[in-house]
PDB file of N, CA, C and O in Angstrom:
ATOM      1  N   UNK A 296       1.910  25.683   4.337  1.00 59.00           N
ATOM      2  CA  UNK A 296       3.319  25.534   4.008  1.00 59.00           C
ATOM      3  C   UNK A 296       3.581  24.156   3.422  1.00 59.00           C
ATOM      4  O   UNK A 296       2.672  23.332   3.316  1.00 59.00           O
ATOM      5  N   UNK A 297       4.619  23.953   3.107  1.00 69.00           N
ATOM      6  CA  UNK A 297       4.914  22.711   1.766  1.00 69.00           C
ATOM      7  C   UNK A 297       5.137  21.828   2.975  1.00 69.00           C
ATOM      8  O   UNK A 297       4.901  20.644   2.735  1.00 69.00           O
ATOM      9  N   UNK A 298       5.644  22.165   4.577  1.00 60.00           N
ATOM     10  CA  UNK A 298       5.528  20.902   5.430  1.00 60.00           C
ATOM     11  C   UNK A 298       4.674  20.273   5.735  1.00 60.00           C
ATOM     12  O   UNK A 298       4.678  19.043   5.783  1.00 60.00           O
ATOM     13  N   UNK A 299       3.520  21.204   6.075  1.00 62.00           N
ATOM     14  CA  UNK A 299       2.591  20.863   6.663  1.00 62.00           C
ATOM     15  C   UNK A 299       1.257  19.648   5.206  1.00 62.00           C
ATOM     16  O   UNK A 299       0.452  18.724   5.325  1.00 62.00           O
ATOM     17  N   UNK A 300       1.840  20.532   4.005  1.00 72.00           N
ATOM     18  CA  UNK A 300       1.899  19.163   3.160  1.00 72.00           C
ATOM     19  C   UNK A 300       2.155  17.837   3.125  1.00 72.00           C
ATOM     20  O   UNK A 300       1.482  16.808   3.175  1.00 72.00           O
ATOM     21  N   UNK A 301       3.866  18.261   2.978  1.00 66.00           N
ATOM     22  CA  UNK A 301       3.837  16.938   3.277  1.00 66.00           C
ATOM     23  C   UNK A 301       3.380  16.085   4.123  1.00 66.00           C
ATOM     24  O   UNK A 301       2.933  15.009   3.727  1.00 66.00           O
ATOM     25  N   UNK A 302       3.414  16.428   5.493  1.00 65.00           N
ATOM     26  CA  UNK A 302       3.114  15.875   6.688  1.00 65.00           C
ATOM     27  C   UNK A 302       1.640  14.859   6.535  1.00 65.00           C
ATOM     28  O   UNK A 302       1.581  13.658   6.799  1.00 65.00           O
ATOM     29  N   UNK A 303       0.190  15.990   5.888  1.00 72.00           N
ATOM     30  CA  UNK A 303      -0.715  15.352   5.528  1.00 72.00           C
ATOM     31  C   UNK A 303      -1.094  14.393   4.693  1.00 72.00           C
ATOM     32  O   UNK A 303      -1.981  13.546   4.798  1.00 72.00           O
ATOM     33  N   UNK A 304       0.188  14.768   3.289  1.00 74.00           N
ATOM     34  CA  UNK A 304      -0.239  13.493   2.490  1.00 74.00           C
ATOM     35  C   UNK A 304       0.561  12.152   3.175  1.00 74.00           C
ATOM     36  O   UNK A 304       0.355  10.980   2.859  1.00 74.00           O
ATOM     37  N   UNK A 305       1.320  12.535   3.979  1.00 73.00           N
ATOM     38  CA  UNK A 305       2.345  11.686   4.453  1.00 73.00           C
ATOM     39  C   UNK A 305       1.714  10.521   5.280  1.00 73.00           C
ATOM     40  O   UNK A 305       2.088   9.354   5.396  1.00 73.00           O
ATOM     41  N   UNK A 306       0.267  11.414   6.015  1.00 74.00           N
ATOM     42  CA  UNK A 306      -0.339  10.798   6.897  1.00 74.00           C
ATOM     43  C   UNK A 306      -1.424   9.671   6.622  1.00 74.00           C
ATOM     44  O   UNK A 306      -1.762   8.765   7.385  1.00 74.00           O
ATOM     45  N   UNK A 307      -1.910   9.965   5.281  1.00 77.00           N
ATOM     46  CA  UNK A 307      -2.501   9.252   4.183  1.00 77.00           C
ATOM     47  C   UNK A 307      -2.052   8.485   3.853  1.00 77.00           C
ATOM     48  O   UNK A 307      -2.785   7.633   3.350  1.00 77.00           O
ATOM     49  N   UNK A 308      -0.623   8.220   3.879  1.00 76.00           N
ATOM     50  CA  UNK A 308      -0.108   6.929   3.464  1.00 76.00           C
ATOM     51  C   UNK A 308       0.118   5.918   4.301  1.00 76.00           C
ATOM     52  O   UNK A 308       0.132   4.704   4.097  1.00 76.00           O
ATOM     53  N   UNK A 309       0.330   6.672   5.458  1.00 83.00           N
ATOM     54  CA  UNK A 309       0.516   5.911   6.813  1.00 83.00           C
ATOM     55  C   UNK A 309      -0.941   4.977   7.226  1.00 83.00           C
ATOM     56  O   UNK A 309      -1.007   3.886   7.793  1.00 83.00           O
ATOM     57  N   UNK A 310      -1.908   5.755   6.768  1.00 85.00           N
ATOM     58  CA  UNK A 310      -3.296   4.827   7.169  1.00 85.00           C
ATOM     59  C   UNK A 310      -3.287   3.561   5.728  1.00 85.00           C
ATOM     60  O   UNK A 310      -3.502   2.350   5.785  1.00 85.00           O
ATOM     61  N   UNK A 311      -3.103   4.041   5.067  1.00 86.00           N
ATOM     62  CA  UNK A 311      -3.121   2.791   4.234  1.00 86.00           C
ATOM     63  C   UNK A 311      -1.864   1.463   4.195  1.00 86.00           C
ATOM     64  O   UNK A 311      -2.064   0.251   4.113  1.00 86.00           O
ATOM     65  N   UNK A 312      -0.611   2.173   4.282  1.00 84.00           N
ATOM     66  CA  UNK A 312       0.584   0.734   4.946  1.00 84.00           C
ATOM     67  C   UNK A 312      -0.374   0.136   6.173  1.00 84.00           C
ATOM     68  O   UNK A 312      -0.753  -1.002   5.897  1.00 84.00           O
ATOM     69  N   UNK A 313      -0.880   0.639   7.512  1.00 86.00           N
ATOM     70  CA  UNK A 313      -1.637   0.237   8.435  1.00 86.00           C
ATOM     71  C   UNK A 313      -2.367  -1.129   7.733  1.00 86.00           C
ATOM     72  O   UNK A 313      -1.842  -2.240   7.656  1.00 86.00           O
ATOM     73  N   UNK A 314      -3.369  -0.849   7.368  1.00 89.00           N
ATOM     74  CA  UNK A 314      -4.675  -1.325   6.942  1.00 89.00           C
ATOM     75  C   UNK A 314      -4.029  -2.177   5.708  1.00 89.00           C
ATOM     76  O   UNK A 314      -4.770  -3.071   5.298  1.00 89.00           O
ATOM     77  N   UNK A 315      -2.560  -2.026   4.938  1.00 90.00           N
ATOM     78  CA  UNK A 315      -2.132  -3.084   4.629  1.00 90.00           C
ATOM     79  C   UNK A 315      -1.637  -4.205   5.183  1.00 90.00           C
ATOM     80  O   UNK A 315      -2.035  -5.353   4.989  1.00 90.00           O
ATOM     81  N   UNK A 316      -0.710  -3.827   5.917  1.00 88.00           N
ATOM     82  CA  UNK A 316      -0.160  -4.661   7.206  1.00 88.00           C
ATOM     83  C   UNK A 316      -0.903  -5.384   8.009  1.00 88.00           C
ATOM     84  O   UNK A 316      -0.514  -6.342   8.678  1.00 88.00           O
ATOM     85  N   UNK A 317      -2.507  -4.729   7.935  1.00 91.00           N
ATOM     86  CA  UNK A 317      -3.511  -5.761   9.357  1.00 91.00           C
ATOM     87  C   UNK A 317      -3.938  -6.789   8.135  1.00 91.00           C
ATOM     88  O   UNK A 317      -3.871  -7.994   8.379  1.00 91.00           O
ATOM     89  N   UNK A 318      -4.298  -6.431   7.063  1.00 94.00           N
ATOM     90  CA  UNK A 318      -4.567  -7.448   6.190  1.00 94.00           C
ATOM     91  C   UNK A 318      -3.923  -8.303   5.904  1.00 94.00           C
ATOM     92  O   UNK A 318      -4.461  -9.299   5.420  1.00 94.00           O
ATOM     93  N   UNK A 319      -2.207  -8.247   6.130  1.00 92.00           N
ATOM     94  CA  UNK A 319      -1.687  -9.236   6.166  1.00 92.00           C
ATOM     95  C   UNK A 319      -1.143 -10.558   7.615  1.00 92.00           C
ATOM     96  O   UNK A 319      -0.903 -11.760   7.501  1.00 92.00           O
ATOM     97  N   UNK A 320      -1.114  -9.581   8.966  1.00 91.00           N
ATOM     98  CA  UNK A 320      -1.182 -10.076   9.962  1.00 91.00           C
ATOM     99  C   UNK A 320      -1.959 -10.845  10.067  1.00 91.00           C
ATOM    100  O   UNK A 320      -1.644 -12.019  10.261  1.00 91.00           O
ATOM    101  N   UNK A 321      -3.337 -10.417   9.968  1.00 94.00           N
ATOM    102  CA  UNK A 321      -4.365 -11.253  10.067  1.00 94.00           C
ATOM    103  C   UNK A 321      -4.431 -12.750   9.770  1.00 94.00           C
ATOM    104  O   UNK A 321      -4.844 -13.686  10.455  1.00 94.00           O
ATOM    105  N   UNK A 322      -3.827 -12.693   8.375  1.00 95.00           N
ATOM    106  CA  UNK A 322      -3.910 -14.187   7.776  1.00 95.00           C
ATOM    107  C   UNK A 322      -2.811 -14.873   8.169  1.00 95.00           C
ATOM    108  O   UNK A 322      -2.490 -15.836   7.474  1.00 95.00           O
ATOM    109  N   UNK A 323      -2.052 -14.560   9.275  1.00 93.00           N
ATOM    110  CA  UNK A 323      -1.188 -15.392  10.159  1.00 93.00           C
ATOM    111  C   UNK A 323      -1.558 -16.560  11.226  1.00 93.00           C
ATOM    112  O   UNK A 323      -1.943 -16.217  12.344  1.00 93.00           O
ATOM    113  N   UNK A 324      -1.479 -17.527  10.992  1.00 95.00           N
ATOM    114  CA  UNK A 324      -1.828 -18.319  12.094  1.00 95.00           C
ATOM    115  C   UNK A 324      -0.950 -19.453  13.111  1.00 95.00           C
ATOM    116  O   UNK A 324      -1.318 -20.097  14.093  1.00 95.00           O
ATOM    117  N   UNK A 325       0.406 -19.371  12.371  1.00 96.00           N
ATOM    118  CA  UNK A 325       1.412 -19.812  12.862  1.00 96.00           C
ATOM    119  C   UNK A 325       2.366 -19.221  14.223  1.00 96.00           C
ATOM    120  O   UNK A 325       3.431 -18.620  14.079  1.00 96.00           O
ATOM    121  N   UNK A 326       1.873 -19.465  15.246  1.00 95.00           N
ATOM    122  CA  UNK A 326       2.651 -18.916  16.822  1.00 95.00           C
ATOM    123  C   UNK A 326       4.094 -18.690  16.431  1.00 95.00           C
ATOM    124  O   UNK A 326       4.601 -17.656  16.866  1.00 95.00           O
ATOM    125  N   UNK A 327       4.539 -19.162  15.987  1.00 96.00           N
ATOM    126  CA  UNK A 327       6.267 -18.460  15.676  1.00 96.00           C
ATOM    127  C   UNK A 327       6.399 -17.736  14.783  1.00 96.00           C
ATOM    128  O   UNK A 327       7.421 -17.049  14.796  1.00 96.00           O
ATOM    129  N   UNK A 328       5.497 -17.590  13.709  1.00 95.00           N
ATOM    130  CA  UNK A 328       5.320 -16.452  12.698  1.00 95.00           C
ATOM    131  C   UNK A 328       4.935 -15.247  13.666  1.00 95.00           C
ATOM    132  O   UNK A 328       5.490 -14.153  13.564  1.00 95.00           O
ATOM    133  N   UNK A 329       4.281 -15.426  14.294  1.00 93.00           N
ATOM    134  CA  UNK A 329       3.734 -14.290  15.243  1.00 93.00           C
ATOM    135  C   UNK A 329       4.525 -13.371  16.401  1.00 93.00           C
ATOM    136  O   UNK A 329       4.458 -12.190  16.742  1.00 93.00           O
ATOM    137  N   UNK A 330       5.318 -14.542  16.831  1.00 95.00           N
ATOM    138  CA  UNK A 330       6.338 -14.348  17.808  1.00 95.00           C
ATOM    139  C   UNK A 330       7.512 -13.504  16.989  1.00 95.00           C
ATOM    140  O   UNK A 330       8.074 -12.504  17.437  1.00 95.00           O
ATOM    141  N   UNK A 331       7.706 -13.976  15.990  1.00 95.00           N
ATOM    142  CA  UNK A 331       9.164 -13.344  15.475  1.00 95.00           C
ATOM    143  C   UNK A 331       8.428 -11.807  15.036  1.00 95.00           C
ATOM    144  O   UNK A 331       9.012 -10.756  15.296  1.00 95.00           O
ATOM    145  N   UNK A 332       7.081 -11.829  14.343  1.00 93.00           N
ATOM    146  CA  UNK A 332       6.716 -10.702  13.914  1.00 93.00           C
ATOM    147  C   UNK A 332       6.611  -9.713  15.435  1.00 93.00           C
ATOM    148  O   UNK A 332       6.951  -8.542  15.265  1.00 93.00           O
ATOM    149  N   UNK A 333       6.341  -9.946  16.329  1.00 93.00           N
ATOM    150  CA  UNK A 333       6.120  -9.127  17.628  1.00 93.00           C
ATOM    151  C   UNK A 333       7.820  -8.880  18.370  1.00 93.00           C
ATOM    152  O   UNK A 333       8.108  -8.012  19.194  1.00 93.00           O
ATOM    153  N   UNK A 334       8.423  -9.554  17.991  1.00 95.00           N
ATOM    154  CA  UNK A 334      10.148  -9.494  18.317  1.00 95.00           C
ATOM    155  C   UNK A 334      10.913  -8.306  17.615  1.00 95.00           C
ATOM    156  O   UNK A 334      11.683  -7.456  18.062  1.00 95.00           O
ATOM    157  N   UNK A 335      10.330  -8.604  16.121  1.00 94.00           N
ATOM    158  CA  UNK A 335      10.768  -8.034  15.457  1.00 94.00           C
ATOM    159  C   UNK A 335      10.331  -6.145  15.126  1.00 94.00           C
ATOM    160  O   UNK A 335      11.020  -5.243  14.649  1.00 94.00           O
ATOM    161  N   UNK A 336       8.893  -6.164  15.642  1.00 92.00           N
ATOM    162  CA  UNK A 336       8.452  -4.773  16.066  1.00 92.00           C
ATOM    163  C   UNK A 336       8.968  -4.211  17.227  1.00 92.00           C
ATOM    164  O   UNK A 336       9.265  -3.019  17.311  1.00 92.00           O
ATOM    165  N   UNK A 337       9.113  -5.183  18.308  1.00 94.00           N
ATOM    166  CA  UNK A 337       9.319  -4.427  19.453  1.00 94.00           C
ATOM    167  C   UNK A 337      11.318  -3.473  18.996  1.00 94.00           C
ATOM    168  O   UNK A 337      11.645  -2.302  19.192  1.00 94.00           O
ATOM    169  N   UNK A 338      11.944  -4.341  18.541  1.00 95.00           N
ATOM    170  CA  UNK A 338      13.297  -4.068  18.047  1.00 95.00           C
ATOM    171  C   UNK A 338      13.114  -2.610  17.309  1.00 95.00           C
ATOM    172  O   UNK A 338      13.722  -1.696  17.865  1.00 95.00           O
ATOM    173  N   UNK A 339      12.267  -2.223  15.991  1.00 93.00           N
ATOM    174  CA  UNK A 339      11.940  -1.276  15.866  1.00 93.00           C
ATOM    175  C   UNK A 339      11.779  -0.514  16.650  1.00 93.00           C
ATOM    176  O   UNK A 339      12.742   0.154  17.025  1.00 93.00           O
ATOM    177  N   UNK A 340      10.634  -0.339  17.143  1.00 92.00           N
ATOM    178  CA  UNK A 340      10.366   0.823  18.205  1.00 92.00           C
ATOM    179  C   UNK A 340      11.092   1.038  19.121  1.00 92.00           C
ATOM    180  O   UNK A 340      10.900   2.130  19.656  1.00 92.00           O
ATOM    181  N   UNK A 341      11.686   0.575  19.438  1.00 93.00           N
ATOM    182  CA  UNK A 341      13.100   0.379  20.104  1.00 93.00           C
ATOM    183  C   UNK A 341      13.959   1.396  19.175  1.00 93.00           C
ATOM    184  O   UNK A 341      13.982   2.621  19.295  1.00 93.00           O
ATOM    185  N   UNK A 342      14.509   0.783  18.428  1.00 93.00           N
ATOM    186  CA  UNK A 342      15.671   1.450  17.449  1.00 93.00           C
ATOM    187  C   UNK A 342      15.131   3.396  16.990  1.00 93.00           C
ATOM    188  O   UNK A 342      15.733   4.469  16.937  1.00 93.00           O
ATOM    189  N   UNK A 343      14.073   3.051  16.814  1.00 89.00           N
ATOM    190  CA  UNK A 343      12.720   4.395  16.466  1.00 89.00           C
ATOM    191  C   UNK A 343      13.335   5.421  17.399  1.00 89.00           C
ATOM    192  O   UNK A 343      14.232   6.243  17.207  1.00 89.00           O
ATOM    193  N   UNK A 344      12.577   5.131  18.495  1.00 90.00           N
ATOM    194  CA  UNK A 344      12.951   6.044  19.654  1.00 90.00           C
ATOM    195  C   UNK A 344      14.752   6.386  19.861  1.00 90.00           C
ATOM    196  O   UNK A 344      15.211   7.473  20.210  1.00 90.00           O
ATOM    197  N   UNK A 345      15.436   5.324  19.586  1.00 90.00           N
ATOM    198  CA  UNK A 345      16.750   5.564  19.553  1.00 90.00           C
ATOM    199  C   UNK A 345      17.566   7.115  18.818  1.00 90.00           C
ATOM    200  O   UNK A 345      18.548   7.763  19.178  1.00 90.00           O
ATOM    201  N   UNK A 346      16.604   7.266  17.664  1.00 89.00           N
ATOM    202  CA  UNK A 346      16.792   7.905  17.153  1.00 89.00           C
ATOM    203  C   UNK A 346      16.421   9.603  17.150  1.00 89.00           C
ATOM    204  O   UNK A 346      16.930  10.593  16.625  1.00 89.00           O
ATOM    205  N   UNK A 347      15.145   9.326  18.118  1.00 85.00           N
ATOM    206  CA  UNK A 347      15.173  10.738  18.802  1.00 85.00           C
ATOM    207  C   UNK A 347      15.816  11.192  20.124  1.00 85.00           C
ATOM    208  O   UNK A 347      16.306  12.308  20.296  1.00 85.00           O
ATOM    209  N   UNK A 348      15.751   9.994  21.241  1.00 86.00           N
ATOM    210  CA  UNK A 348      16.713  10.099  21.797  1.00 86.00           C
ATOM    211  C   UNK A 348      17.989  11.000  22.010  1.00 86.00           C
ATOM    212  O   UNK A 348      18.421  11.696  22.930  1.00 86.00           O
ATOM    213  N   UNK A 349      18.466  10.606  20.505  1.00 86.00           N
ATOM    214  CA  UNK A 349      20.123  10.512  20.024  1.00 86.00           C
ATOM    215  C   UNK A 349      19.993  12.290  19.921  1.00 86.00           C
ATOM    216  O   UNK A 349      20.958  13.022  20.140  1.00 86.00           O
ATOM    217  N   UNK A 350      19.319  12.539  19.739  1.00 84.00           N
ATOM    218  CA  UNK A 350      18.838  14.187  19.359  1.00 84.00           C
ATOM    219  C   UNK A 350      19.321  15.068  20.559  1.00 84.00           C
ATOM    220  O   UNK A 350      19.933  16.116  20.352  1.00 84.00           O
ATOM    221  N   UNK A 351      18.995  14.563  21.984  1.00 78.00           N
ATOM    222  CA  UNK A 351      19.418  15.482  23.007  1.00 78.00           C
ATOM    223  C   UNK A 351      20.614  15.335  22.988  1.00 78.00           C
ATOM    224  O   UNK A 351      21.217  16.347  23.344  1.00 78.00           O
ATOM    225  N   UNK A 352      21.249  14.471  22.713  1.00 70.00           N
ATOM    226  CA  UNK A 352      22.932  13.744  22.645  1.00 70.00           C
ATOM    227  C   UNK A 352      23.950  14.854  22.412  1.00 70.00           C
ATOM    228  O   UNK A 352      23.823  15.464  21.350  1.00 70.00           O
ATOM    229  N   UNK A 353      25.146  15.293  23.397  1.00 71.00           N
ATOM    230  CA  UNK A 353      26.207  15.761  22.397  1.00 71.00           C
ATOM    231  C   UNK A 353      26.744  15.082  21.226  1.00 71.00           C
ATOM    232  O   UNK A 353      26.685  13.855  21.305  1.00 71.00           O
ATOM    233  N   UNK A 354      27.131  15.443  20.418  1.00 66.00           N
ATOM    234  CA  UNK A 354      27.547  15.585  19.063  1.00 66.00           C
ATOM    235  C   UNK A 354      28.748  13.913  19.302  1.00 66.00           C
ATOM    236  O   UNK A 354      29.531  13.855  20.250  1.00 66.00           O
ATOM    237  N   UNK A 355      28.661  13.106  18.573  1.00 63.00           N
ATOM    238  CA  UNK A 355      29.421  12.079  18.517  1.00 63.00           C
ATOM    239  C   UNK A 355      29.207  11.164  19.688  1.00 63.00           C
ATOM    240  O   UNK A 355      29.554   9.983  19.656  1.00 63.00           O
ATOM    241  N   UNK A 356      28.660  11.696  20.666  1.00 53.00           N
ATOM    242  CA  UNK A 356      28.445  10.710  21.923  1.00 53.00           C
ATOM    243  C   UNK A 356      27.178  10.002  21.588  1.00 53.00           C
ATOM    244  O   UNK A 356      27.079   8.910  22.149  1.00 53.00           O
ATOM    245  N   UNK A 357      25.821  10.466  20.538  1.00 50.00           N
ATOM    246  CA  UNK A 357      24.875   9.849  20.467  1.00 50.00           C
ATOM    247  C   UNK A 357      24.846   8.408  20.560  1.00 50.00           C
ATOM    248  O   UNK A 357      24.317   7.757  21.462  1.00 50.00           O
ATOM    249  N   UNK A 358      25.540   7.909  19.420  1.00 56.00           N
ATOM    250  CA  UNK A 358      25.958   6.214  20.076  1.00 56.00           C
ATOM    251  C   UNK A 358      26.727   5.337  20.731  1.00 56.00           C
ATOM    252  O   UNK A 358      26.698   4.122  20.925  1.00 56.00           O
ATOM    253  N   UNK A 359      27.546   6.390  21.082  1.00 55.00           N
ATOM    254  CA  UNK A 359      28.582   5.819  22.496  1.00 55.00           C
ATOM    255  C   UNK A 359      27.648   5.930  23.722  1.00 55.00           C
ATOM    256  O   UNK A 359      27.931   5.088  24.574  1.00 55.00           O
ATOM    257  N   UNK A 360      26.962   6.464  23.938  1.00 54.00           N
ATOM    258  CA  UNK A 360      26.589   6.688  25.220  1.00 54.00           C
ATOM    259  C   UNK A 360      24.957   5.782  25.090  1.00 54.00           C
ATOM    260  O   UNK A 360      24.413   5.467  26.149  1.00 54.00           O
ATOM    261  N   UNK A 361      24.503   5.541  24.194  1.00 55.00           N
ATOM    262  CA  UNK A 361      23.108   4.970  23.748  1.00 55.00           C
ATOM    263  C   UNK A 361      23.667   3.593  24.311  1.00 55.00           C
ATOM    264  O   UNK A 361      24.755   3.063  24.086  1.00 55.00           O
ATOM    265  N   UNK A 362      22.453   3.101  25.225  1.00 58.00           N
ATOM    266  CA  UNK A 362      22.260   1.707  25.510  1.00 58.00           C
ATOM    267  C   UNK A 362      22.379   0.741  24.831  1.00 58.00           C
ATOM    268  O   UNK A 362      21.891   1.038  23.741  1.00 58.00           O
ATOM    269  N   UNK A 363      22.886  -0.663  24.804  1.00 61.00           N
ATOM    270  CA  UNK A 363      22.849  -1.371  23.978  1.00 61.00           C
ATOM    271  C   UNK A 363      21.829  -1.983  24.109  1.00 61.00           C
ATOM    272  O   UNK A 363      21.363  -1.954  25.248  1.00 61.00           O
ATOM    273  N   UNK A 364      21.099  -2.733  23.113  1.00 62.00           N
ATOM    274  CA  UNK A 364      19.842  -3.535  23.505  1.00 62.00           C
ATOM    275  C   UNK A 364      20.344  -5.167  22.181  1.00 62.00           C
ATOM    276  O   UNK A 364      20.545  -5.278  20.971  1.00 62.00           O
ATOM    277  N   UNK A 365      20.341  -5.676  22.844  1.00 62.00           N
ATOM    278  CA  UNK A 365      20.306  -7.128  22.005  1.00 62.00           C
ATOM    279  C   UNK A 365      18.939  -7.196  21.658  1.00 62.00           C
ATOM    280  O   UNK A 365      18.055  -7.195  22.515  1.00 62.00           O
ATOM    281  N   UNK A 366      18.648  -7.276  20.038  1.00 57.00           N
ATOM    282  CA  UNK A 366      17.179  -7.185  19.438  1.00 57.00           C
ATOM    283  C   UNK A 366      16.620  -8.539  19.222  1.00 57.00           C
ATOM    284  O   UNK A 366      15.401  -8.682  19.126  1.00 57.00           O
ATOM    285  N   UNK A 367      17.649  -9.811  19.116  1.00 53.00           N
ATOM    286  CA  UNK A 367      17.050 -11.086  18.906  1.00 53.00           C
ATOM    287  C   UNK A 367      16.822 -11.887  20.383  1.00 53.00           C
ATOM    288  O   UNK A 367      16.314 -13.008  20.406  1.00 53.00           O
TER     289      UNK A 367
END
């Protein structure tokens, strides 16, 4: 099916942003470059999950009722 398409080439791209991203982490060596970059993921995955979350949610309550999280 055309999802299960997409899904695969989708997944192909996902390994290569990866393996872009470590190539660039890597050449980080500055502790507050590092810190903000690990601040700044955790906020994502955070927000990520928010969004499935929001899925069991009645209808308009998804972000009234969603936790607040201060990301900085």
């Amino acid at each position: 099916s055309r999802a299960f398409t997409y899904l695969r080439s989708h997944g192909e791209l996902d390994k290569e942003h990866v393996e872009h991203l470590s190539s660039i982490l890597e050449r980080l060596t500055a502790v507050e470059d590092c810190a903000a970059i690990t601040r700044c993921a955790r906020g994502i995955y955070w927000l990520y999950g928010e969004v499935f979350r929001s899925l069991d949610a009645p209808p308009n309550l998804a972000s009234a009722d969603a936790p607040q999280r201060r990301i900085a």
